[in-house]
Coordinates of C-alpha atoms in Angstrom, one line a residue:
Chain A
X29 CA 346.2 229.9 148.4
X30 CA 343.4 227.8 149.8
X31 CA 339.8 228.7 150.3
X32 CA 338.5 228.2 153.8
X33 CA 335.1 226.5 153.9
X34 CA 332.6 228.4 156.0
X35 CA 331.3 226.9 159.1
X36 CA 327.6 226.1 159.7
X37 CA 327.4 229.1 162.0
X38 CA 328.9 231.4 159.3
X39 CA 326.4 230.1 156.8
X40 CA 323.4 230.7 159.1
X41 CA 324.7 234.2 159.9
X42 CA 325.2 235.0 156.2
X43 CA 321.7 233.7 155.3
X44 CA 320.0 235.6 158.2
X45 CA 321.8 238.8 157.1
X46 CA 320.7 238.3 153.6
X47 CA 317.1 237.8 154.7
X48 CA 317.3 240.9 156.9
X49 CA 318.8 242.9 154.0
X50 CA 316.1 241.8 151.6
X51 CA 313.5 242.6 154.2
X52 CA 314.9 246.0 154.7
X53 CA 314.9 246.8 151.0
X54 CA 311.3 245.8 150.8
X55 CA 310.2 247.8 153.8
X56 CA 312.1 250.8 152.6
X57 CA 310.9 250.5 149.0
X58 CA 307.3 249.8 150.0
X59 CA 307.0 252.9 152.3
X60 CA 309.0 255.5 150.6
X61 CA 306.0 257.0 148.8
X62 CA 303.1 258.1 150.8
X63 CA 300.8 258.1 147.7
X64 CA 301.3 254.4 147.4
X65 CA 300.3 253.8 151.0
X66 CA 297.2 256.0 150.7
X67 CA 296.2 254.3 147.5
X68 CA 296.7 250.9 148.9
X69 CA 294.5 251.6 151.9
X70 CA 291.8 253.7 150.2
X71 CA 291.5 251.6 147.0
X72 CA 290.3 248.4 148.8
X73 CA 288.0 250.5 150.9
X74 CA 286.2 251.7 147.7
X75 CA 285.5 248.1 146.7
X76 CA 284.7 247.1 150.3
X77 CA 282.2 250.0 150.4
X78 CA 280.5 248.8 147.2
X79 CA 280.0 245.3 148.8
X80 CA 278.8 246.8 152.2
X81 CA 276.2 248.9 150.3
X82 CA 275.2 245.8 148.4
X83 CA 274.6 243.9 151.6
X84 CA 272.6 246.9 153.0
X85 CA 270.6 247.1 149.8
X86 CA 269.7 243.4 150.1
X87 CA 268.7 243.9 153.7
X88 CA 271.4 241.6 155.1
X89 CA 272.8 241.8 158.7
X90 CA 275.6 244.4 159.4
X91 CA 278.0 241.6 160.6
X92 CA 278.4 240.6 156.9
X93 CA 279.7 244.1 156.3
X94 CA 282.3 243.4 159.0
X95 CA 283.1 240.2 157.2
X96 CA 283.8 242.1 154.0
X97 CA 286.2 244.5 155.8
X98 CA 288.2 241.5 157.1
X99 CA 288.1 240.0 153.7
X100 CA 289.3 243.3 152.1
X101 CA 292.2 243.4 154.5
X102 CA 293.2 239.8 153.7
X103 CA 292.9 240.6 150.0
X104 CA 295.7 243.1 150.5
X105 CA 297.9 240.1 151.6
X106 CA 296.9 238.0 148.7
X107 CA 297.6 240.8 146.2
X108 CA 301.0 241.4 147.9
X109 CA 301.8 237.7 147.6
X110 CA 300.9 237.6 143.9
X111 CA 302.6 240.7 142.8
X112 CA 305.5 241.1 145.3
X113 CA 306.3 237.5 146.0
X114 CA 305.1 235.2 143.2
X115 CA 306.2 237.6 140.4
X116 CA 309.2 238.9 142.2
X117 CA 311.8 236.8 140.4
X118 CA 310.2 237.9 137.2
X119 CA 310.7 241.6 138.1
X120 CA 314.2 240.9 139.3
X121 CA 315.0 239.2 136.0
X122 CA 313.6 242.1 134.1
X123 CA 315.8 244.5 136.0
X124 CA 318.9 242.4 135.8
X125 CA 319.1 241.6 139.5
X126 CA 318.3 237.8 139.3
X127 CA 321.8 236.8 138.3
X128 CA 323.2 238.7 141.3
X129 CA 321.0 236.7 143.6
X130 CA 322.2 233.5 141.8
X131 CA 325.9 234.3 142.4
X132 CA 325.4 235.5 146.0
X133 CA 326.9 233.0 148.6
X134 CA 323.5 232.5 150.3
X135 CA 320.5 230.3 149.8
X136 CA 317.8 231.7 147.6
X137 CA 315.4 230.7 150.3
X138 CA 316.8 233.3 152.6
X139 CA 316.1 236.0 149.9
X140 CA 312.6 234.7 149.7
X141 CA 312.3 234.7 153.5
X142 CA 313.4 238.4 153.5
X143 CA 310.9 239.3 150.8
X144 CA 308.1 237.5 152.7
X145 CA 309.0 239.2 156.0
X146 CA 309.2 242.6 154.4
X147 CA 306.0 242.0 152.5
X148 CA 304.1 240.8 155.6
X149 CA 305.2 243.9 157.6
X150 CA 304.3 246.3 154.8
X151 CA 300.9 244.6 154.1
X152 CA 300.1 244.4 157.8
X153 CA 300.4 248.2 158.0
X154 CA 298.1 248.5 155.0
X155 CA 295.6 245.9 156.4
X156 CA 295.5 247.8 159.6
X157 CA 294.7 251.0 157.7
X158 CA 292.0 249.2 155.7
X159 CA 290.3 247.8 158.8
X160 CA 290.4 251.1 160.7
X161 CA 289.2 253.2 157.8
X162 CA 286.5 250.5 157.0
X163 CA 285.2 250.4 160.6
X164 CA 285.2 254.2 160.8
X165 CA 283.4 254.8 157.5
X166 CA 280.9 251.9 157.6
X167 CA 280.4 251.6 161.3
X168 CA 280.2 247.8 161.3
X169 CA 280.2 245.7 164.5
X170 CA 283.3 243.7 165.7
X171 CA 283.6 241.8 169.0
X172 CA 287.0 240.4 169.9
X173 CA 286.9 238.4 173.2
X174 CA 290.2 236.6 172.9
X175 CA 292.9 238.9 171.5
X176 CA 295.6 236.2 171.8
X177 CA 293.7 233.7 169.7
X178 CA 292.9 236.4 167.2
X179 CA 296.6 237.3 166.9
X180 CA 297.7 233.6 166.7
X181 CA 295.2 232.8 163.9
X182 CA 296.2 236.0 162.0
X183 CA 299.9 235.2 162.3
X184 CA 299.5 231.6 161.2
X185 CA 297.3 232.7 158.3
X186 CA 300.0 235.2 157.2
X187 CA 302.8 232.7 157.5
X188 CA 300.9 230.1 155.5
X189 CA 300.0 232.6 152.8
X190 CA 303.6 233.7 152.4
X191 CA 304.6 230.0 152.4
X192 CA 302.3 229.7 149.4
X193 CA 303.9 232.9 148.0
X194 CA 307.3 231.3 148.3
X195 CA 306.1 228.2 146.3
X196 CA 304.6 230.5 143.6
X197 CA 307.8 232.5 143.5
X198 CA 309.8 229.4 142.8
X199 CA 307.3 228.2 140.1
X200 CA 307.2 231.6 138.5
X201 CA 311.0 231.8 138.2
X202 CA 311.2 231.2 134.5
X203 CA 308.0 233.0 133.6
X204 CA 308.0 235.9 131.1
X205 CA 304.8 237.8 130.4
X206 CA 302.7 234.9 131.7
X207 CA 303.6 236.0 135.2
X208 CA 301.3 239.0 134.7
X209 CA 298.5 236.9 133.3
X210 CA 298.8 234.2 135.8
X211 CA 298.6 236.8 138.6
X212 CA 295.5 238.3 137.0
X213 CA 294.1 234.8 136.8
X214 CA 294.7 234.1 140.5
X215 CA 293.1 237.2 141.8
X216 CA 289.3 237.1 141.4
X217 CA 288.9 233.3 141.4
X218 CA 290.7 233.2 144.7
X219 CA 288.7 236.2 146.0
X220 CA 285.6 234.1 145.1
X221 CA 286.8 230.8 146.5
X222 CA 288.4 232.1 149.7
X223 CA 285.2 233.9 150.6
X224 CA 286.8 237.4 150.7
X225 CA 283.4 239.1 150.1
X226 CA 281.1 236.5 151.5
X227 CA 281.6 233.2 153.5
X228 CA 282.1 230.2 151.3
X229 CA 282.5 227.5 153.8
X230 CA 279.9 226.2 156.3
X231 CA 277.3 227.8 154.0
X232 CA 274.5 225.5 152.8
X233 CA 274.0 227.3 149.5
X234 CA 277.5 226.6 148.3
X235 CA 278.0 223.1 146.9
X236 CA 280.2 220.9 149.2
X237 CA 282.7 220.1 146.5
X238 CA 283.3 223.9 146.1
X239 CA 283.7 224.3 149.8
X240 CA 286.3 221.5 149.9
X241 CA 288.1 223.0 147.0
X242 CA 288.1 226.4 148.7
X243 CA 289.7 225.0 151.9
X244 CA 292.8 224.0 149.8
X245 CA 293.7 227.8 149.9
X246 CA 295.1 228.9 153.3
X247 CA 293.3 232.2 153.0
X248 CA 289.9 230.5 153.1
X249 CA 290.7 228.7 156.4
X250 CA 292.4 231.7 157.9
X251 CA 289.6 234.1 156.9
X252 CA 287.0 231.9 158.4
X253 CA 288.9 231.6 161.7
X254 CA 289.6 235.3 161.9
X255 CA 286.0 236.2 161.2
X256 CA 284.8 233.7 163.9
X257 CA 287.2 235.3 166.5
X258 CA 286.7 238.9 165.6
X259 CA 283.1 239.1 164.5
X260 CA 281.3 236.3 166.2
X261 CA 283.4 236.6 169.4
X262 CA 284.3 232.9 169.4
X263 CA 287.4 231.5 171.1
X264 CA 290.0 228.7 170.8
X265 CA 287.5 225.9 171.0
X266 CA 285.8 227.1 167.8
X267 CA 289.0 227.6 165.7
X268 CA 291.4 224.9 166.8
X269 CA 290.7 222.8 163.6
X270 CA 291.6 226.0 161.6
X271 CA 294.8 226.4 163.6
X272 CA 295.8 222.8 162.9
X273 CA 295.0 223.2 159.3
X274 CA 297.1 226.4 159.1
X275 CA 300.1 224.7 160.8
X276 CA 299.7 221.8 158.3
X277 CA 299.8 224.3 155.4
X278 CA 303.0 225.8 156.8
X279 CA 304.7 222.4 157.4
X280 CA 303.9 221.4 153.8
X281 CA 304.4 224.7 151.9
X282 CA 307.8 225.7 153.1
X283 CA 309.6 222.5 152.1
X284 CA 307.7 222.4 148.8
X285 CA 308.9 225.9 148.1
X286 CA 312.5 224.8 148.7
X287 CA 312.2 221.8 146.4
X288 CA 310.4 223.9 143.7
X289 CA 313.1 226.6 143.9
X290 CA 315.9 224.1 143.5
X291 CA 314.1 222.4 140.6
X292 CA 313.3 225.6 138.7
X293 CA 316.8 227.1 139.3
X294 CA 318.4 224.0 137.9
X295 CA 316.0 223.9 135.0
X296 CA 316.7 227.6 134.3
X297 CA 320.4 227.0 134.3
X298 CA 320.1 224.0 132.0
X299 CA 317.9 225.9 129.5
X300 CA 319.7 229.2 129.9
X301 CA 316.5 231.1 130.8
X302 CA 317.5 232.7 134.1
X303 CA 318.7 235.9 132.5
X304 CA 316.2 236.0 129.6
X305 CA 314.5 239.4 129.5
X306 CA 311.4 240.7 127.6
X307 CA 309.9 237.3 127.1
Chain B
X20 CA 295.0 261.7 104.1
X21 CA 295.6 262.6 107.7
X22 CA 292.6 260.4 108.7
X23 CA 293.9 257.5 106.6
X24 CA 297.3 257.8 108.2
X25 CA 295.8 258.0 111.7
X26 CA 293.7 254.8 111.0
X27 CA 296.7 253.0 109.6
X28 CA 298.8 253.9 112.6
X29 CA 296.0 252.8 115.0
X30 CA 295.6 249.5 113.1
X31 CA 299.4 248.8 113.3
X32 CA 299.3 249.7 117.0
X33 CA 296.4 247.4 117.6
X34 CA 298.3 244.6 115.9
X35 CA 301.4 245.2 118.1
X36 CA 299.1 245.4 121.2
X37 CA 297.4 242.2 120.2
X38 CA 300.7 240.4 119.8
X39 CA 302.0 241.7 123.2
X40 CA 298.8 240.6 124.9
X41 CA 298.3 237.3 123.3
X42 CA 301.4 235.6 121.9
X43 CA 302.8 234.4 125.2
X44 CA 300.4 231.4 125.2
X45 CA 298.4 229.2 122.8
X46 CA 295.0 230.6 121.9
X47 CA 293.0 228.2 124.1
X48 CA 295.1 229.0 127.2
X49 CA 294.9 232.7 126.4
X50 CA 291.1 232.6 126.0
X51 CA 290.9 230.7 129.4
X52 CA 292.9 233.4 131.1
X53 CA 290.8 236.1 129.6
X54 CA 287.4 234.7 130.7
X55 CA 288.1 233.2 134.1
X56 CA 288.6 236.6 135.9
X57 CA 285.3 238.2 134.8
X58 CA 283.5 234.9 135.5
X59 CA 284.8 234.9 139.1
X60 CA 283.8 238.5 139.6
X61 CA 280.3 237.7 138.5
X62 CA 280.1 234.6 140.7
X63 CA 281.1 236.7 143.7
X64 CA 278.3 239.2 143.4
X65 CA 275.7 236.6 142.2
X66 CA 276.4 234.3 145.2
X67 CA 276.1 237.3 147.6
X68 CA 272.5 237.7 146.3
X69 CA 271.8 234.0 146.4
X70 CA 273.2 233.6 149.9
X71 CA 271.2 236.7 150.9
X72 CA 268.1 235.0 149.6
X73 CA 268.9 231.9 151.7
X74 CA 268.7 234.1 154.9
X75 CA 265.0 234.6 154.3
X76 CA 264.8 237.7 152.2
X77 CA 263.8 235.8 149.1
X78 CA 265.6 235.7 145.7
X79 CA 265.3 239.1 144.0
X80 CA 265.4 237.8 140.4
X81 CA 265.1 241.2 138.7
X82 CA 267.9 242.5 140.9
X83 CA 270.1 239.5 140.1
X84 CA 269.5 240.0 136.4
X85 CA 270.5 243.6 136.6
X86 CA 273.5 242.7 138.6
X87 CA 274.6 240.0 136.1
X88 CA 274.3 242.4 133.1
X89 CA 276.1 245.3 134.9
X90 CA 278.9 243.1 136.2
X91 CA 279.4 241.5 132.8
X92 CA 279.6 244.9 131.0
X93 CA 281.8 246.4 133.8
X94 CA 284.6 244.2 132.3
X95 CA 285.0 247.0 129.7
X96 CA 285.7 249.4 132.4
X97 CA 288.1 247.2 134.4
X98 CA 290.1 246.0 131.3
X99 CA 290.4 249.3 129.5
X100 CA 291.3 251.4 132.5
X101 CA 293.8 248.9 133.9
X102 CA 295.5 248.0 130.6
X103 CA 295.7 251.6 129.4
X104 CA 296.8 252.7 132.9
X105 CA 300.1 250.9 132.6
X106 CA 300.7 251.2 128.8
X107 CA 303.1 254.1 129.1
X108 CA 305.1 252.5 131.9
X109 CA 305.7 249.3 130.0
X110 CA 306.6 251.0 126.8
X111 CA 308.8 253.6 128.4
X112 CA 310.5 251.6 131.2
X113 CA 310.3 248.0 130.2
X114 CA 310.5 247.9 126.4
X115 CA 312.0 251.4 126.1
X116 CA 310.2 252.3 122.9
X117 CA 308.0 255.2 123.9
X118 CA 310.5 257.8 122.7
X119 CA 310.8 256.1 119.3
X120 CA 307.0 256.0 118.9
X121 CA 306.7 259.6 120.0
X122 CA 309.1 260.9 117.4
X123 CA 307.6 258.8 114.6
X124 CA 305.3 260.6 112.1
X125 CA 302.3 258.8 113.5
X126 CA 302.9 260.2 117.1
X127 CA 301.4 258.8 120.2
X128 CA 297.7 259.5 119.6
X129 CA 296.8 256.6 117.2
X130 CA 299.2 254.4 119.1
X131 CA 297.4 254.8 122.5
X132 CA 294.0 254.4 120.9
X133 CA 295.1 251.3 118.9
X134 CA 296.4 249.8 122.1
X135 CA 293.2 250.6 123.9
X136 CA 291.2 248.9 121.2
X137 CA 293.0 245.6 122.1
X138 CA 291.4 245.8 125.5
X139 CA 288.1 246.5 123.9
X140 CA 288.3 243.3 121.8
X141 CA 289.4 241.3 124.8
X142 CA 286.6 242.7 127.0
X143 CA 284.0 242.1 124.3
X144 CA 284.9 238.4 124.3
X145 CA 284.8 238.3 128.1
X146 CA 281.4 240.0 128.2
X147 CA 279.8 237.6 125.7
X148 CA 281.2 234.5 127.4
X149 CA 280.2 235.9 130.8
X150 CA 276.6 236.4 129.7
X151 CA 276.4 233.0 128.1
X152 CA 277.9 231.4 131.2
X153 CA 275.5 233.2 133.5
X154 CA 272.5 231.9 131.5
X155 CA 273.9 228.4 131.6
X156 CA 274.6 228.4 135.3
X157 CA 271.8 230.4 136.8
X158 CA 269.0 229.5 134.5
X159 CA 270.3 226.1 133.4
X160 CA 272.1 224.3 136.2
X161 CA 270.6 226.2 139.2
X162 CA 267.3 226.8 137.4
X163 CA 266.7 230.2 139.1
X164 CA 264.6 231.7 136.4
X165 CA 266.6 234.9 136.1
X166 CA 264.8 237.2 133.6
X167 CA 267.6 237.6 131.0
X168 CA 266.8 236.7 127.4
X169 CA 269.7 237.3 125.1
X170 CA 267.5 236.9 122.0
X171 CA 265.3 239.8 122.9
X172 CA 268.1 242.3 123.5
X173 CA 267.4 245.7 121.9
X174 CA 270.5 245.8 119.6
X175 CA 269.5 249.2 118.2
X176 CA 270.1 250.5 121.7
X177 CA 272.9 248.2 122.8
X178 CA 275.2 248.8 119.9
X179 CA 275.4 252.6 120.1
X180 CA 275.5 252.4 123.9
X181 CA 278.6 250.1 123.7
X182 CA 280.2 252.2 121.1
X183 CA 279.7 255.4 123.1
X184 CA 280.6 253.7 126.4
X185 CA 283.8 252.3 124.9
X186 CA 284.7 255.6 123.4
X187 CA 284.4 257.3 126.8
X188 CA 286.5 254.6 128.4
X189 CA 289.2 255.0 125.8
X190 CA 289.2 258.7 126.5
X191 CA 289.7 257.9 130.2
X192 CA 292.5 255.5 129.3
X193 CA 294.0 258.2 127.0
X194 CA 294.0 260.6 130.0
X195 CA 295.6 257.9 132.2
X196 CA 298.4 257.5 129.7
X197 CA 298.9 261.2 129.7
X198 CA 299.2 261.3 133.5
X199 CA 301.6 258.4 133.3
X200 CA 303.9 260.3 131.0
X201 CA 304.4 263.0 133.6
X202 CA 304.2 260.8 136.7
X203 CA 306.4 258.1 138.2
X204 CA 305.5 254.7 139.7
X205 CA 301.7 255.5 139.6
X206 CA 300.9 253.1 136.8
X207 CA 299.5 250.3 138.9
X208 CA 297.5 252.6 141.1
X209 CA 295.9 254.9 138.6
X210 CA 293.9 252.5 136.5
X211 CA 292.8 250.3 139.4
X212 CA 291.9 253.3 141.5
X213 CA 289.7 254.7 138.8
X214 CA 288.1 251.3 138.2
X215 CA 287.4 251.1 142.0
X216 CA 285.8 254.6 141.9
X217 CA 283.6 253.6 138.9
X218 CA 282.7 250.3 140.7
X219 CA 281.5 252.2 143.7
X220 CA 279.8 255.2 142.1
X221 CA 278.7 253.8 138.7
X222 CA 275.7 251.8 140.0
X223 CA 277.3 248.4 139.1
X224 CA 276.1 246.2 141.9
X225 CA 273.5 248.4 143.5
X226 CA 271.3 251.4 142.4
X227 CA 273.0 254.8 142.6
X228 CA 270.2 255.9 144.9
X229 CA 271.7 253.5 147.6
X230 CA 274.8 255.7 147.8
X231 CA 275.0 258.4 150.4
X232 CA 273.2 261.5 149.1
X233 CA 276.5 263.5 149.3
X234 CA 278.2 261.4 146.7
X235 CA 275.3 260.9 144.3
X236 CA 276.2 264.1 142.3
X237 CA 279.6 262.5 141.6
X238 CA 277.8 259.5 140.2
X239 CA 275.7 261.7 137.9
X240 CA 278.8 263.1 136.1
X241 CA 280.3 259.7 135.3
X242 CA 279.7 258.3 131.8
X243 CA 279.9 254.8 133.3
X244 CA 276.7 255.4 135.2
X245 CA 274.7 256.1 132.0
X246 CA 276.6 253.4 130.1
X247 CA 275.4 250.8 132.5
X248 CA 271.9 252.3 132.7
X249 CA 271.6 252.2 128.9
X250 CA 273.0 248.7 128.8
X251 CA 270.4 247.5 131.3
X252 CA 267.7 249.3 129.3
X253 CA 268.7 247.4 126.2
X254 CA 268.2 244.1 128.1
X255 CA 264.8 245.3 129.2
X256 CA 266.0 245.7 132.8
X257 CA 266.0 249.5 133.1
X258 CA 264.8 251.2 136.2
X259 CA 265.5 254.8 135.3
X260 CA 262.6 255.4 132.9
X261 CA 263.9 256.6 129.6
X262 CA 266.5 254.7 127.6
X263 CA 267.0 257.6 125.1
X264 CA 267.6 260.0 128.0
X265 CA 270.3 257.6 129.3
X266 CA 271.8 257.4 125.9
X267 CA 271.7 261.2 125.6
X268 CA 273.5 261.7 129.0
X269 CA 276.0 259.0 127.9
X270 CA 276.7 261.0 124.7
X271 CA 277.2 264.3 126.6
X272 CA 279.4 262.8 129.4
X273 CA 281.5 260.9 126.7
X274 CA 282.1 264.1 124.8
X275 CA 282.9 265.9 128.0
X276 CA 285.4 263.3 129.1
X277 CA 286.9 263.3 125.6
X278 CA 287.5 267.0 125.6
X279 CA 288.9 266.9 129.1
X280 CA 291.2 263.9 128.3
X281 CA 292.6 265.8 125.2
X282 CA 293.3 268.9 127.3
X283 CA 295.1 266.8 129.9
X284 CA 297.1 265.0 127.2
X285 CA 298.2 268.3 125.7
X286 CA 299.3 269.7 129.0
X287 CA 301.1 266.5 129.9
X288 CA 302.8 266.4 126.5
X289 CA 304.1 270.0 126.8
X290 CA 305.4 269.3 130.3
X291 CA 307.0 266.0 129.3
X292 CA 308.8 267.7 126.4
X293 CA 310.0 270.5 128.6
X294 CA 311.3 268.2 131.3
X295 CA 312.5 265.4 129.0
X296 CA 310.2 262.7 130.4
X297 CA 309.6 260.6 127.3
X298 CA 312.6 258.4 127.9
X299 CA 312.7 258.6 131.7
X300 CA 313.3 255.1 133.1
X301 CA 312.0 254.3 136.5
X302 CA 312.7 251.2 138.5
X303 CA 311.3 250.0 141.8

């Protein structure tokens, strides 16, 4: 008996089906409990509320409150990327699923793609809830003149963020408990650098070197662009450098994710750490 | 004898907790991980005030000082509630040892408290480093003249305040553990939700009087509100008037939360026994 080699078309079909299946699991798993959705919308609004009140206490303009709400919504994406993308192989390893992914006749990139698509859809639902609740509760001003540009900038930001998530997922592949701690480490510092609660770039008070460092994170660039389009009412002319930067992030991060995944997978196989639990 | 056994169990639990928390990395890397997060939280709020000052409102140095101290000590709240919030889940579902601990002579009480004390130690290190870092950055590098003098802190007020505050927070963590025993897949939400409520209502980054009047009574029943008030008093940054009154309210609310937490635990324990939840394993 001879094995028939799959054609390119068969391989693409299998990988797309794997991505769709992984996406479906994520969407279904992420939305099966209403309490989770409510908590993931209301919890960020509590923190957002604290910062909006701080701005009011300091006598700062209400537009900064709007900036915090956008920042809070984007934090939902960053949190999702850390805990449901970066650390995902770690969870899968703990549950004994990782070896099944390894023996499946599809690329691990298609599994990551499915996780990213599912995560992006789930988090978009939550981000929408955060923005609507935030606007309703805090009555802050928004002015969107170009919905198309706003949508484009948002989409590119999300893709570039999940591209970064795919890189992290690959690098985290062999992590044990350090996955938790690394995620904790990457929360507040990124909130600070990316300007989630206050603008960090184009602000004279922030040192230039810090601003440059901050722009290495896709969320910083995306957040600034989204705020310009949705709060200041600016258009394509104001954010085209941001769009180019986000496209560059995507073009770099996805291939890097693939290389990192191959490297870590081979390393894990060599050292026998792919199925190691309770590290 | 019972007290000695309890303390011995709590000490052993502390040691287990310390190993679980710290032995995945070398001490320097571990320390770096522990202090970066609170430092970033502090920088966020401090830069909001500094950016606010650059818009023409002027730098409110007293306000910034209160904010730095409050944010630094809020680390106790964040770390204790978060870590104790998922303790039961990790021991039940991941390491699968909760049932063994429960049926041991020491029971769960000293175990939960010992594990909570690990967060207290970690948080104490973070608080000290955050305060030193604040002085170095804001008064050293940026030369902002923030009125914080670590040498003139009233330790006779600060030490009992921290002991009471931490006791109240461990009681909160104890309650979260109890809720986790009888609930499913709430471990990541519970601790962080509570920390978020405390952050909003506890007067951490703005005075409680800035809250809408409808929610101010909620703030008045939280131990965290008086904990932070009394901490600021001990740094000479109080605005509420009487430090002893703050300490008194902190004592009362801590006792109140302790009794409530014990009642919740007893109810959860009975329910868990009846339904066989001590070895329930949940996956995502």
